[in-house]
Structure formats: structure tokens, C-alpha cells
Short mmCIF file of C-alpha atoms in Angstrom, two decimals:
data_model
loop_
_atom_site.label_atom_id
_atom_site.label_comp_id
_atom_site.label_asym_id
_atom_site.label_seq_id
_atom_site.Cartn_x
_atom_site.Cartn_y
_atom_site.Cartn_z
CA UNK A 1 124.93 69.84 61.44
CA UNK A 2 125.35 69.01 65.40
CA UNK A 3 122.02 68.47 66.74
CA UNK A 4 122.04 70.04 70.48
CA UNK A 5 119.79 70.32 73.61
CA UNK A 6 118.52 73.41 74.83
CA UNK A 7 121.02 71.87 77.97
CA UNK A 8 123.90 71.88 75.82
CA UNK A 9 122.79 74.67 74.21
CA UNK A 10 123.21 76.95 77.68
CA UNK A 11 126.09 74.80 79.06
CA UNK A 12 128.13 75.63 76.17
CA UNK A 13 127.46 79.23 76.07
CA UNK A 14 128.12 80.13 79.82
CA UNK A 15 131.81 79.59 78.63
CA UNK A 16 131.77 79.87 75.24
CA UNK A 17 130.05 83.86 74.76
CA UNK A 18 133.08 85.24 75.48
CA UNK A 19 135.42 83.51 72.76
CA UNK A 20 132.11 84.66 70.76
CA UNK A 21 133.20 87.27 68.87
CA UNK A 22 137.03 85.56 67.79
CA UNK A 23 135.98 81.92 67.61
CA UNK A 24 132.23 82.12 66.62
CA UNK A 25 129.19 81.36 68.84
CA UNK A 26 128.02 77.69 68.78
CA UNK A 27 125.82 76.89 66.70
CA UNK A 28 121.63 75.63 67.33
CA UNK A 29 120.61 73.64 64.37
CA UNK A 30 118.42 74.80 62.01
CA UNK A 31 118.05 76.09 58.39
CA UNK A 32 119.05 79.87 57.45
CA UNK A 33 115.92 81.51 59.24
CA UNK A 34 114.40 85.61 59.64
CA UNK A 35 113.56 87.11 63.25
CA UNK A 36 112.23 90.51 63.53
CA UNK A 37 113.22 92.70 66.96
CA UNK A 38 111.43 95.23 68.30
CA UNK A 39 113.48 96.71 71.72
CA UNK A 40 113.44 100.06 73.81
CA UNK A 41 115.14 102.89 72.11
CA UNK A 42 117.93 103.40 74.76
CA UNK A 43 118.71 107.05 75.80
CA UNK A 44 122.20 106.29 76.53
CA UNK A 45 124.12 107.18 73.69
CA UNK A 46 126.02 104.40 72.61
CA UNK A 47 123.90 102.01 74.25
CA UNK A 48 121.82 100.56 71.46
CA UNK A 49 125.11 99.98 69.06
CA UNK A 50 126.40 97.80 71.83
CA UNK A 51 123.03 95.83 71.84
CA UNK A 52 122.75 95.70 68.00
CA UNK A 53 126.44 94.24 67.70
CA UNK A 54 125.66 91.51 69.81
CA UNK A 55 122.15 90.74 68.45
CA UNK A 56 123.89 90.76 64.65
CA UNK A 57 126.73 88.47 65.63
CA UNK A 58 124.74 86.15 67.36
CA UNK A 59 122.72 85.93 63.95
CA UNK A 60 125.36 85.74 62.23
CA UNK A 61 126.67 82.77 64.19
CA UNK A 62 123.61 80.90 64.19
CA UNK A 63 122.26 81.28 61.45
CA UNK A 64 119.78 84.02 61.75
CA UNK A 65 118.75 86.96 60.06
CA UNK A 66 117.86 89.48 62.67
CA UNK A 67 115.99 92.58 61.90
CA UNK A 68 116.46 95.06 65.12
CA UNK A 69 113.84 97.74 65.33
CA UNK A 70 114.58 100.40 68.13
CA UNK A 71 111.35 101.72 69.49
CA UNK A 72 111.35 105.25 71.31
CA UNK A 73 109.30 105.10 74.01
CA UNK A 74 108.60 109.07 74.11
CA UNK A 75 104.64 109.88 73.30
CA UNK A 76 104.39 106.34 74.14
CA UNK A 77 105.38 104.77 70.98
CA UNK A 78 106.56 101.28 72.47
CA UNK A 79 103.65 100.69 74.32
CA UNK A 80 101.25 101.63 70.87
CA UNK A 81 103.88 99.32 68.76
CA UNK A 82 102.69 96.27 70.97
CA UNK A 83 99.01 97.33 71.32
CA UNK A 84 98.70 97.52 67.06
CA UNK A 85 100.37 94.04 66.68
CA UNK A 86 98.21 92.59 69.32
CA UNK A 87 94.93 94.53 67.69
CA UNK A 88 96.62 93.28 64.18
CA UNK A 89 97.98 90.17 65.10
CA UNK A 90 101.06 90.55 63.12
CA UNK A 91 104.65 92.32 63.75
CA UNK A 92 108.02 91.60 65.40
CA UNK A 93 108.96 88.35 66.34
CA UNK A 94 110.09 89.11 69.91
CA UNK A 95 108.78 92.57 71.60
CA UNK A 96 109.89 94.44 74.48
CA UNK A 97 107.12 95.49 76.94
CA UNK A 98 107.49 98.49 79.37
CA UNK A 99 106.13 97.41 83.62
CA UNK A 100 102.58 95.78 83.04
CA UNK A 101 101.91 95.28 79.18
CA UNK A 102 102.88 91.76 78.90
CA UNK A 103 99.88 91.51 81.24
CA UNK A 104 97.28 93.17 78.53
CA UNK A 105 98.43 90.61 76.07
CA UNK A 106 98.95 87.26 77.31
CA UNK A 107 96.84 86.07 75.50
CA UNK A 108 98.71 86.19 72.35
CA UNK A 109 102.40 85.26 74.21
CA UNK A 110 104.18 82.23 73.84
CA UNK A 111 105.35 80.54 76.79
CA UNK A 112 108.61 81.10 77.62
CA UNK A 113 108.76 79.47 80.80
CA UNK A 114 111.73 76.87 79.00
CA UNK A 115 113.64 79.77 78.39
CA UNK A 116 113.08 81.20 81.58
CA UNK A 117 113.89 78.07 83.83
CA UNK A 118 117.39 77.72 82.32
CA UNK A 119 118.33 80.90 83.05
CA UNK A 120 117.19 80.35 86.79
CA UNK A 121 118.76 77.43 86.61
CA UNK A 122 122.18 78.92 86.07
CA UNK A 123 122.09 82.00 87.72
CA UNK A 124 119.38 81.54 90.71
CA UNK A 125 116.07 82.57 91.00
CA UNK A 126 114.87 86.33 89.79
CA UNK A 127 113.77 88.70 92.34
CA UNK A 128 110.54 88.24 93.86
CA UNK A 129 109.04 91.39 91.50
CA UNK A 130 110.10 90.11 88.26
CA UNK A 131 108.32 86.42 89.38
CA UNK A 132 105.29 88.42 90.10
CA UNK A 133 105.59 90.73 87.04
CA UNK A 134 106.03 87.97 84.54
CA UNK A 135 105.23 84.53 86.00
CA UNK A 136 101.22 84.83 85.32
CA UNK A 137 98.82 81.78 85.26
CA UNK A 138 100.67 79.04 86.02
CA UNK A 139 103.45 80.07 83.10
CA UNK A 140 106.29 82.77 82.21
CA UNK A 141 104.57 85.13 79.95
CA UNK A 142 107.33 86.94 79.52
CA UNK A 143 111.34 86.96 79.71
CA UNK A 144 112.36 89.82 82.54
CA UNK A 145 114.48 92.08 80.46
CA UNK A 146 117.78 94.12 81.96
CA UNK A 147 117.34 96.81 79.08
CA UNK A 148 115.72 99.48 80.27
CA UNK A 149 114.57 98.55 83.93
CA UNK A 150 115.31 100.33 86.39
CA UNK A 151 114.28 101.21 90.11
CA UNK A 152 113.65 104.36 92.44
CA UNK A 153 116.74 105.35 94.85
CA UNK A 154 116.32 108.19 96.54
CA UNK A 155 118.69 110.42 94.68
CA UNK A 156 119.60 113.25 96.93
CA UNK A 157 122.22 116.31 96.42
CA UNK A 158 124.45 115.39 99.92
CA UNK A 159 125.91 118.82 99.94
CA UNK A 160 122.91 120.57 100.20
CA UNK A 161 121.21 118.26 102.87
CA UNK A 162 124.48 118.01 105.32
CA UNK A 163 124.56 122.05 105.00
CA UNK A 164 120.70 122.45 105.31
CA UNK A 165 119.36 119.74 107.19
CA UNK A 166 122.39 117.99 109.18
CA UNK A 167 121.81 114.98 107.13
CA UNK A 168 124.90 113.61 105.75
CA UNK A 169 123.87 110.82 103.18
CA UNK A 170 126.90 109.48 102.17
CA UNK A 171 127.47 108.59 106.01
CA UNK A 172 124.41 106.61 106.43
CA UNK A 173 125.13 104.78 103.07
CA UNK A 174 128.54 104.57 102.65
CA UNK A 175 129.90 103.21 99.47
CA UNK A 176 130.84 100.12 101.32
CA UNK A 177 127.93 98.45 103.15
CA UNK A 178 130.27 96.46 105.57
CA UNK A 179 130.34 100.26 107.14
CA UNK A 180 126.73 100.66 106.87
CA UNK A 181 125.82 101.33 110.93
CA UNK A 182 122.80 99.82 112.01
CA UNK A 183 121.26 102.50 114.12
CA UNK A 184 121.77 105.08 111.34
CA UNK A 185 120.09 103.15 108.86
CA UNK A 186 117.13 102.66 110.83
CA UNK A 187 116.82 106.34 111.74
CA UNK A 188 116.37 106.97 107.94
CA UNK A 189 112.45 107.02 108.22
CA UNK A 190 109.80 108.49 106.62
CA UNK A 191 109.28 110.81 110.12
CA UNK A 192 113.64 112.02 109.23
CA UNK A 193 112.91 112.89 105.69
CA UNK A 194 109.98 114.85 106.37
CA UNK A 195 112.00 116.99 108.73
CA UNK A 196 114.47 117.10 106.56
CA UNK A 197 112.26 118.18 103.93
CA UNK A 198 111.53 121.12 105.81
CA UNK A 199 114.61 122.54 106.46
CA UNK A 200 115.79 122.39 102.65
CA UNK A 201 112.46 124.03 101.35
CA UNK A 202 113.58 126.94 104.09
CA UNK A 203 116.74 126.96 102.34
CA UNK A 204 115.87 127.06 98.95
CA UNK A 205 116.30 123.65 97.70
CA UNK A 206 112.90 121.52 98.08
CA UNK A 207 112.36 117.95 97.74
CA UNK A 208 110.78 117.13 94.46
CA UNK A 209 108.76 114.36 92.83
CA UNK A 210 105.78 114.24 90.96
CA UNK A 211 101.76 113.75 92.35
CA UNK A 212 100.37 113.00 88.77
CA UNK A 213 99.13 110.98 86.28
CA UNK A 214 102.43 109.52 85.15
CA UNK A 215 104.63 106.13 86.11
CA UNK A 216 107.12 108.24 88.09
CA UNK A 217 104.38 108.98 90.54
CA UNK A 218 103.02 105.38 91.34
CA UNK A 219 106.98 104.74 91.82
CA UNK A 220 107.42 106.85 94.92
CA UNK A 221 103.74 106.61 96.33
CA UNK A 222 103.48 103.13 95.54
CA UNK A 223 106.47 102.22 97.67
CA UNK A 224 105.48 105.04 100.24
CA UNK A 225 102.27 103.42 100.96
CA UNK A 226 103.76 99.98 100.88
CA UNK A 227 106.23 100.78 103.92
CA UNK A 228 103.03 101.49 106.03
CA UNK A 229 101.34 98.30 104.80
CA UNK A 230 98.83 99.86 102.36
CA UNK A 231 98.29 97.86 99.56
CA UNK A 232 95.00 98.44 97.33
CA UNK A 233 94.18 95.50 96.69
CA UNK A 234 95.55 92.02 98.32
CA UNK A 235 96.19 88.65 96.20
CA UNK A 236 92.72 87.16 96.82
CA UNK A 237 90.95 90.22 94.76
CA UNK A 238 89.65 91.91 98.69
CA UNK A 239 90.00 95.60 98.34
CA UNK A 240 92.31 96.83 101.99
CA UNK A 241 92.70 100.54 100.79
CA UNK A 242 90.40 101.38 103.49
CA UNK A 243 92.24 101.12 106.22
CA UNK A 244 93.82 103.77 109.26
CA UNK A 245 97.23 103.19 108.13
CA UNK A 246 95.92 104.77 104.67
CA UNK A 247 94.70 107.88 106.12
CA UNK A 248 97.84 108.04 108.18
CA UNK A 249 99.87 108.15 104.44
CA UNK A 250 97.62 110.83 103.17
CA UNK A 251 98.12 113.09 105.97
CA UNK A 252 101.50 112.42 105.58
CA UNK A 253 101.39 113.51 102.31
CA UNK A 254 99.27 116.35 103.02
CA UNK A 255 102.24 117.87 105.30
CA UNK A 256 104.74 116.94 103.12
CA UNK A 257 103.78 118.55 100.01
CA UNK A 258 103.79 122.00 101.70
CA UNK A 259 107.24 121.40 101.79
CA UNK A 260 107.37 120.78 97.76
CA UNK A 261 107.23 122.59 94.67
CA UNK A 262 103.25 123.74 93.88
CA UNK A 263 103.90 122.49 90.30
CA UNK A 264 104.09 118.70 91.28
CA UNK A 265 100.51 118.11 90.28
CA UNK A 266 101.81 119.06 86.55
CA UNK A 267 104.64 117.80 86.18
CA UNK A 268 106.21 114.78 83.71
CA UNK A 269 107.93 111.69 84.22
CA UNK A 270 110.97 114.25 83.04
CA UNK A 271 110.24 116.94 85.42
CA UNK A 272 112.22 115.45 88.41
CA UNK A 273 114.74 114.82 86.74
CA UNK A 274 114.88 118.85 85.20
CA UNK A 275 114.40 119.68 88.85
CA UNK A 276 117.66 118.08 90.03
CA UNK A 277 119.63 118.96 86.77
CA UNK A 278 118.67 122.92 87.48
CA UNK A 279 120.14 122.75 91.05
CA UNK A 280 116.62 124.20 92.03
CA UNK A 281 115.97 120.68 94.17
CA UNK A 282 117.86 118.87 96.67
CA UNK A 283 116.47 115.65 96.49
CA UNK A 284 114.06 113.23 94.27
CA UNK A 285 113.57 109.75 93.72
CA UNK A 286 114.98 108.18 90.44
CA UNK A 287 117.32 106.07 88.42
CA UNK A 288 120.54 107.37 87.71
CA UNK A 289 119.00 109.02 84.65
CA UNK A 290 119.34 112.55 86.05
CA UNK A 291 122.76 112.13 87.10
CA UNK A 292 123.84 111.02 83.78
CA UNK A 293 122.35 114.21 82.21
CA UNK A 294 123.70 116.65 84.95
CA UNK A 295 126.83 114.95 84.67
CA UNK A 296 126.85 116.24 80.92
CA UNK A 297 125.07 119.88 81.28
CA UNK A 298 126.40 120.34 85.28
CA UNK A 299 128.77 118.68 86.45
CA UNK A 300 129.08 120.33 89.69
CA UNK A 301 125.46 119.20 90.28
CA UNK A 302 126.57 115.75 89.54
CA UNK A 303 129.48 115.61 91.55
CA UNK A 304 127.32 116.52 94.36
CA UNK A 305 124.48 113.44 94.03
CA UNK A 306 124.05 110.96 96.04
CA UNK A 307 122.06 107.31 94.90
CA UNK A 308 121.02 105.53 98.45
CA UNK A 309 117.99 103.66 100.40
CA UNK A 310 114.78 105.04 100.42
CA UNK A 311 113.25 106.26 103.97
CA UNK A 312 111.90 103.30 106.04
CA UNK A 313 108.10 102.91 107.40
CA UNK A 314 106.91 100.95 110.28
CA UNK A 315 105.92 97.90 107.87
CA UNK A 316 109.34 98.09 106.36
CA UNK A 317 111.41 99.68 103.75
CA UNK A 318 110.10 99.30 99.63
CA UNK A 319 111.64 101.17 96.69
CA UNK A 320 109.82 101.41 93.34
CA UNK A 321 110.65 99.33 90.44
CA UNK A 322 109.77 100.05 86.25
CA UNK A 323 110.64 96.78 85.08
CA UNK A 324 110.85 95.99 81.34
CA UNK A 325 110.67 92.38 79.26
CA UNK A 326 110.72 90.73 76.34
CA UNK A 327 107.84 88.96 75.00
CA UNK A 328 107.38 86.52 71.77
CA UNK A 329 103.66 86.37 69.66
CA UNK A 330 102.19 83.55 69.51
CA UNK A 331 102.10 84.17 65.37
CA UNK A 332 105.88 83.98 65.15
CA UNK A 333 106.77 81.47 62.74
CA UNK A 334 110.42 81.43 64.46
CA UNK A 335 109.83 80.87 67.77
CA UNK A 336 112.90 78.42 68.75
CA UNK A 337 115.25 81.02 67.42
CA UNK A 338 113.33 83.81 69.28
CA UNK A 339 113.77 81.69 72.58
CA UNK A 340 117.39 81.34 71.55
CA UNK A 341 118.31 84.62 71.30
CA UNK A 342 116.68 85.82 74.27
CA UNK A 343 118.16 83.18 76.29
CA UNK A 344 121.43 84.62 74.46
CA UNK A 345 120.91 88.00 75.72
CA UNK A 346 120.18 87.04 79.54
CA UNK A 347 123.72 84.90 79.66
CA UNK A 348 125.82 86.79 82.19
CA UNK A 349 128.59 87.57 79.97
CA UNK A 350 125.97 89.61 77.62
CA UNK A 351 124.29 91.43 80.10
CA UNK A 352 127.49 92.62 81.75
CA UNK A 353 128.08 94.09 78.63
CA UNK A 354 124.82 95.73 78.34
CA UNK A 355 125.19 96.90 81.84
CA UNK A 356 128.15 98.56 81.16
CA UNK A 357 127.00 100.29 78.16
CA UNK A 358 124.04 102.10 80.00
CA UNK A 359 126.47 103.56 82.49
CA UNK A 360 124.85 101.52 85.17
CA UNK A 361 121.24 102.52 84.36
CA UNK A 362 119.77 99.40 83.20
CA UNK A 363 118.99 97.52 86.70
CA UNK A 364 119.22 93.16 86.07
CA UNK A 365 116.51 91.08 87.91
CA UNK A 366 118.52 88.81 88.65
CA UNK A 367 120.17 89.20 92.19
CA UNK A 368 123.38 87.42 91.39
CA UNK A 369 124.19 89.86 88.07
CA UNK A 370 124.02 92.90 91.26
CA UNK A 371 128.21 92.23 91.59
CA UNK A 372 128.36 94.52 88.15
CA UNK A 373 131.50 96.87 89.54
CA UNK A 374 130.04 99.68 87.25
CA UNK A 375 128.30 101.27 90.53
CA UNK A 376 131.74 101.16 92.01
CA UNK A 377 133.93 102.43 89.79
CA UNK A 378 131.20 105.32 87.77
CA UNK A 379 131.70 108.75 88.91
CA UNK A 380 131.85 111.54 89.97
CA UNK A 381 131.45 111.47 93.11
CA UNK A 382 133.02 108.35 93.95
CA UNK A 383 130.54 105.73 95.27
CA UNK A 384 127.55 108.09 94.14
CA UNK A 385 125.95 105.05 92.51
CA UNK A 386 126.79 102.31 94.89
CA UNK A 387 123.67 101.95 96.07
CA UNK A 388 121.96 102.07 93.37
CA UNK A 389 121.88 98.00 93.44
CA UNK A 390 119.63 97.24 96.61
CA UNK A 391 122.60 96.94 99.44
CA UNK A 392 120.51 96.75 102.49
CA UNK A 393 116.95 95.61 103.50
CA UNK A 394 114.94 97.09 100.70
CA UNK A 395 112.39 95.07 98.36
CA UNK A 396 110.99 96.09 95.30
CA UNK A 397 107.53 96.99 94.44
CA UNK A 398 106.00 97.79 90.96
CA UNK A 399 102.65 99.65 92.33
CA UNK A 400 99.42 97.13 92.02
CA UNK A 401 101.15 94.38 93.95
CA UNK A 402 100.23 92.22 95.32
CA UNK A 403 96.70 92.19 93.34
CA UNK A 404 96.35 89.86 90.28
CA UNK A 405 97.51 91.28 87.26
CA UNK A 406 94.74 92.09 85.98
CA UNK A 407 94.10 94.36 88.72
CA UNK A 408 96.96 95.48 89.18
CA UNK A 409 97.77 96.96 85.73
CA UNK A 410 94.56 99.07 86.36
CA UNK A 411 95.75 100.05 90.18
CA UNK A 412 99.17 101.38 87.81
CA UNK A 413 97.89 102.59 84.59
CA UNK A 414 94.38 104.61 86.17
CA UNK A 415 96.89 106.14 88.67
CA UNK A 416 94.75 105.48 91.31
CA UNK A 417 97.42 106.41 93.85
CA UNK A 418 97.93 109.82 92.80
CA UNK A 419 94.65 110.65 92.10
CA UNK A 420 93.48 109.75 95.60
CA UNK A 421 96.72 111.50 97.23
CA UNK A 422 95.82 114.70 94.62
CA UNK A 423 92.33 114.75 95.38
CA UNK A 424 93.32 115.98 98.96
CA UNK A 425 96.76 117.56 98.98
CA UNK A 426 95.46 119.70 95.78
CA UNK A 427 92.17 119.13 95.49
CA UNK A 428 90.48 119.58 99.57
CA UNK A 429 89.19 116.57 99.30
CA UNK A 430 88.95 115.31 102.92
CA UNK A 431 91.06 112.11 103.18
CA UNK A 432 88.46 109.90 104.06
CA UNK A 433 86.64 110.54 101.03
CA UNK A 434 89.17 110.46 99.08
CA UNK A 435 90.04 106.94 100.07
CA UNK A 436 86.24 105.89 99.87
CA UNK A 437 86.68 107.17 96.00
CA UNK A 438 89.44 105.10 95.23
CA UNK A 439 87.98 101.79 97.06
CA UNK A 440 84.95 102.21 94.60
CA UNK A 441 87.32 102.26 91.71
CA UNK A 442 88.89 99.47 92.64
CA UNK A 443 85.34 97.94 93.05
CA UNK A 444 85.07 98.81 89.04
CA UNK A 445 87.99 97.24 88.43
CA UNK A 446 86.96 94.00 89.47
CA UNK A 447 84.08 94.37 87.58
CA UNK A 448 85.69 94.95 84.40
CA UNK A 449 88.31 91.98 85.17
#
């Protein structure tokens, strides 16, 4: 059998995945081998056919036995998959991790950073959140997966807010951002959407989006407090929550709020998007997930949503990001095939695929896979979900950045965001003492490492 480079190995594929399925897919030497799959249970129906066709062929092709386990991630079942196989140390071959828990178990990850410098290599560098989210210790941890990550638009019913408010959405972010006007786009502020806010509570409609223990929270505070240059902790492990610019969010927040539904503090990561789908709410921030729903149950919602930039604050403009990757054990006893495949799956030709079959949901990190036309062409309305893909001067944030990892899985995952903005918009805790609270838990953090 053809002995072949890793080189080879991607140089061949980048032309050769499409003639995959007719031709065959090159081959990598090695003897007839087993590799056990554990990925995120897609909610797009259809979605994880697509994913197991390709996985099986490119077994098939090479040599591999795959064994694909989909993994719902309702009551939290992915994340407890990957915390028994770490606790057991045995499982899967290759996992899939949801935002920060390739952090919790480095420890027991291979290095993939071979697998991830070829893909840079041919398609240019991920964005600067994936590098952050898996690049840890001087190695890739982890290989930034397209399935299932996804980021925070604002995701706003345009009808309702042109009629209401005198906002008219789809002008400010046209589906063509060679139209985008300069001027309008920086009006869109934080100090705009709260007026706006106002005048669709009066008519019925409110903004929604949950202050809870939950990830959809962090991913519209976490950005929030980001535009006004709040950031927990910084790089160097110094706590900066306790700052003016802090209080300034909270008070924000505290005036904001009046102008949302009292049952925020309860809500789900679901509850948004049930919210939007009832025609009850005018706006929230979200992936396309709601839209795909309403566009099954109520259509006339859906025809009426609108995917664009989030509001911009005077440190600049940040939308929230839930990545997801793909990690290998360190027990594997196939750990060149696992590399394989996964560098397999992050070809161009694959993803687009992938892509397609979430309807646009899944969101790539890398920048150059953003030319997709599936936020183009999906409707209705026409357009609704071309900005989806960051078009202007957004940057993503996972909340906990830019702390080390290690602190900043504990800013996400001990919602210390919406526990300090709860503890005064719900709870009359003054805002000062609020933020004092969440400096000393940060404080803990550090002490816990």
C-alpha cells in the first residue's frame, strides 16, 4: 500500500473529497482498524444522516471501522458522557465537547495541534475565539468543531419594531453589506435598543432573553459587558470587575429589565426561543434555532424575523459565541486515524455539506468557510439570515475571556454574570455590592485554580 504524508494526505483531499463518493477517497496506510465517535445529537432533522454518511464512507475508504454515537445534549448528557470517560478513563475514540469542557480535561487530550496546523494552513487562521477556546498551554487541545456552534445575533421580529419603535432592521442591515450605511450602523447602540425596548413593551411585544443560570444568559451579558470594556478577569489572572464602567452595565440592566418579561430570572436556554415562536416577543438574541422552529409551527412569525448585528457600546461591538470541538483521549489506541478523520471532516468540501444540512445553524470558525450562500439563499424572508455570519465590525466572545481557562470556565459555568446582574435587577441588591460579591468569587476561583 502507498505510504503518504500527512502533506499529501491534505493536498490530495482538497481536490479529491468531492470525486469521494464515485471514485473512492484516497487512501492513509494502515491495517483494517476500529474508531469509536461520540458527536452532538443534532436537532436538525436530517442533519446527523448527512454527518453519519460521510463519517461511514470515509471508513469505508480508508480502512476504518467507525462506530458513530450521537449524544443528546438535553439534561446535559454530552457534557456527563465526557466527564465519565475522563473519571473512567475509557470511551470513544474522538469526543465532541460543548464551549469550555475541553478545558476540564486536558489533561487526558492528545495533541492535535498537527491536525490543527494543516487545516490553518489551507484555509487561514481560525477566528481569534476558537484560538483562545482551544489553543491552551502552548498546544491545540482540541479541534474547533462546525457541528453545533453557533453565535448570538440579535434576532428581532422587523415588523413589529418598524410599527412600534420606528426601527426598521432590515434597513440598517441590509442583506447586502455593500449597502450597509455607516451612520446607521453606528446609531445601533446599546442607548437605541433600550429605547426601543420601551416602546415595544408599551405595545405588547417585549424584548426577551434570559437573566439565569443557563449558557444563553452569559451569551448576551457576556458580550453586553464586553462592549463597555468589562471583563472579569484579564489574561494575567488580576480581577477588573470592579470598575465604574461595571456599575454603569448594571444600571443599565436595571432599566432595561423593566422593560422585559418578569419571568426572565426562570427561564431556560429554550425559553427565548418559545418567546419568539409564540409571537408574545419582538426581539431576543439567538442562533437561527428559533426561526427554524417558527418557520415549522408559524410561519408568519418566521417570515417576519430578522438575524442582524448586535447593539454597539462605547468599547465596541461583541456578540456571544457557544462554540463546540472535537477532542481525542489520550487512551485511544487509534489515534492517527482519529486525527485523520477529523482533519477529514474540517476539509471545506465536508463542512459545506454539513453547513448545508443544518439549514445554516452550525456557525464554522473558520473565517474563509463564512462565503457558505446558505444565509443567502434560506428563507423566508429573504436575506433574514444574512447576517447571521459576522458582516460588519463585530468580534466574538465566549464569556470568561480573556482570563486563563481555567478561570474562565468558572467565570461561564458558576454564572457569575447573571448572578451579579440578578442579585440587583431581582434581588435589591445595590449594585455596588453586588459587584463586590462577584470580585470575591472570582478571588475563590483563583484559589481553587
Amino acid at each position: 500500500m502507498e505510504q503518504r504524508t500527512r502533506r499529501d494526505f491534505l493536498k490530495t483531499t482538497a481536490t479529491g473529497a468531492a470525486a469521494a463518493a464515485v471514485a473512492g477517497f484516497p487512501h492513509v496506510a494502515r491495517a483494517q482498524t476500529k474508531l469509536t465517535f461520540g458527536v452532538w445529537d443534532h436537532w436538525v432533522p436530517g442533519a446527523n444522516d448527512v454527518l453519519k454518511g460521510i463519517v461511514m464512507e470515509w471508513g469505508k475508504s480508508n480502512r476504518v471501522d467507525i462506530s458513530i454515537d450521537f449524544i443528546t445534549s438535553i439534561g446535559n448528557k454530552l457534557d456527563l458522557t465526557s466527564a465519565a470517560e475522563y473519571r473512567a478513563g475509557s470511551g470513544h475514540d474522538i469526543i465532541a465537547f460543548g464551549t469550555w469542557y475541553g478545558t476540564l480535561y486536558k489533561d487526558k487530550l492528545e495533541t492535535v495541534s498537527d491536525v490543527v496546523e494543516s487545516i490553518q494552513k489551507q484555509y487561514g487562521k481560525y477566528n481569534d475565539n476558537a484560538v483562545y477556546m482551544n489553543y491552551q498551554d502552548g498546544r491545540w487541545i482540541t479541534v474547533p468543531a462546525p457541528i453545533g456552534s453557533h453565535t448570538y445575533p440579535l434576532e428581532t421580529r422587523m415588523d413589529i419594531w418598524k410599527k412600534s419603535a420606528g426601527i426598521d432592521v432590515q434597513d440598517i442591515f441590509p442583506a447586502d453589506v455593500k449597502k450597509r450605511d455607516k451612520k446607521k450602523i453606528e446609531a445601533w447602540d446599546w442607548k437605541a435598543f433600550l429605547a426601543g425596548a420601551k416602546k415595544v413593551h408599551a405595545a405588547g411585544f417585549p424584548f426577551g432573553a434570559s437573566i439565569a443560570e443557563n449558557t444563553d444568559s452569559n451569551d448576551w451579558l457576556g458580550p453586553l459587558f464586553a462592549d463597555h470594556g468589562v471583563f472579569p478577569m484579564d489574561e494575567k489572572g488580576n480581577i477588573t470587575i470592579e470598575q465604574d464602567a461595571t456599575l454603569q452595565v448594571i444600571e443599565y440592566l436595571r432599566e432595561l429589565t423593566q422593560y422585559m418579561p418578569k419571568e426572565i430570572y426562570g427561564w431556560d436556554d429554550a425559553s427565548n426561543n418559545r418567546w419568539l415562536i409564540s409571537g408574545k416577543g419582538s426581539a431576543i438574541i439567538n442562533p437561527p434555532s428559533a426561526w427554524t422552529v417558527a418557520k415549522r409551527d408559524q410561519p408568519q412569525v418566521a417570515a417576519q424575523v430578522w438575524h442582524h448585528d448586535m447593539p454597539r457600546g462605547p468599547k465596541g461591538r461583541w456578540r456571544g459565541a457557544l462554540p463546540f470541538s472535537w477532542g481525542i483521549w489520550s487512551w485511544s489506541k487509534n489515534k492517527q486515524a482519529a486525527k485523520d478523520l477529523l482533519l477529514y471532516l474540517s476539509l471545506k468540501e465536508v463542512q459545506w455539506k454539513l453547513i448545508t444540512a443544518s439549514q445554516g445553524y452550525d456557525y464554522p470558525q473558520l473565517p474563509s468557510f463564512m462565503t457558505h450562500p446558505v444565509w443567502t439563499e434560506i428563507v423566508p424572508p429573504p436575506g433574514g439570515q444574512y447576517n447571521y455570519p459576522i458582516r460588519g465590525d463585530e468580534k466574538i466572545i465566549t464569556a470568561g475571556y480573556p482570563a486563563k481557562q481555567e478561570y474562565g470556565v468558572q467565570v461561564y459555568y458558576k454564572w457569575l454574570l447573571p448572578t451579579m446582574v440578578g442579585k440587583v435587577t431581582s434581588g435589591g441588591t445595590t449594585p455596588k455590592d453586588a459587584v463586590k460579591w462577584a470580585a470575591k468569587e472570582l478571588e475563590s476561583y483563583k484559589q481553587r485554580g
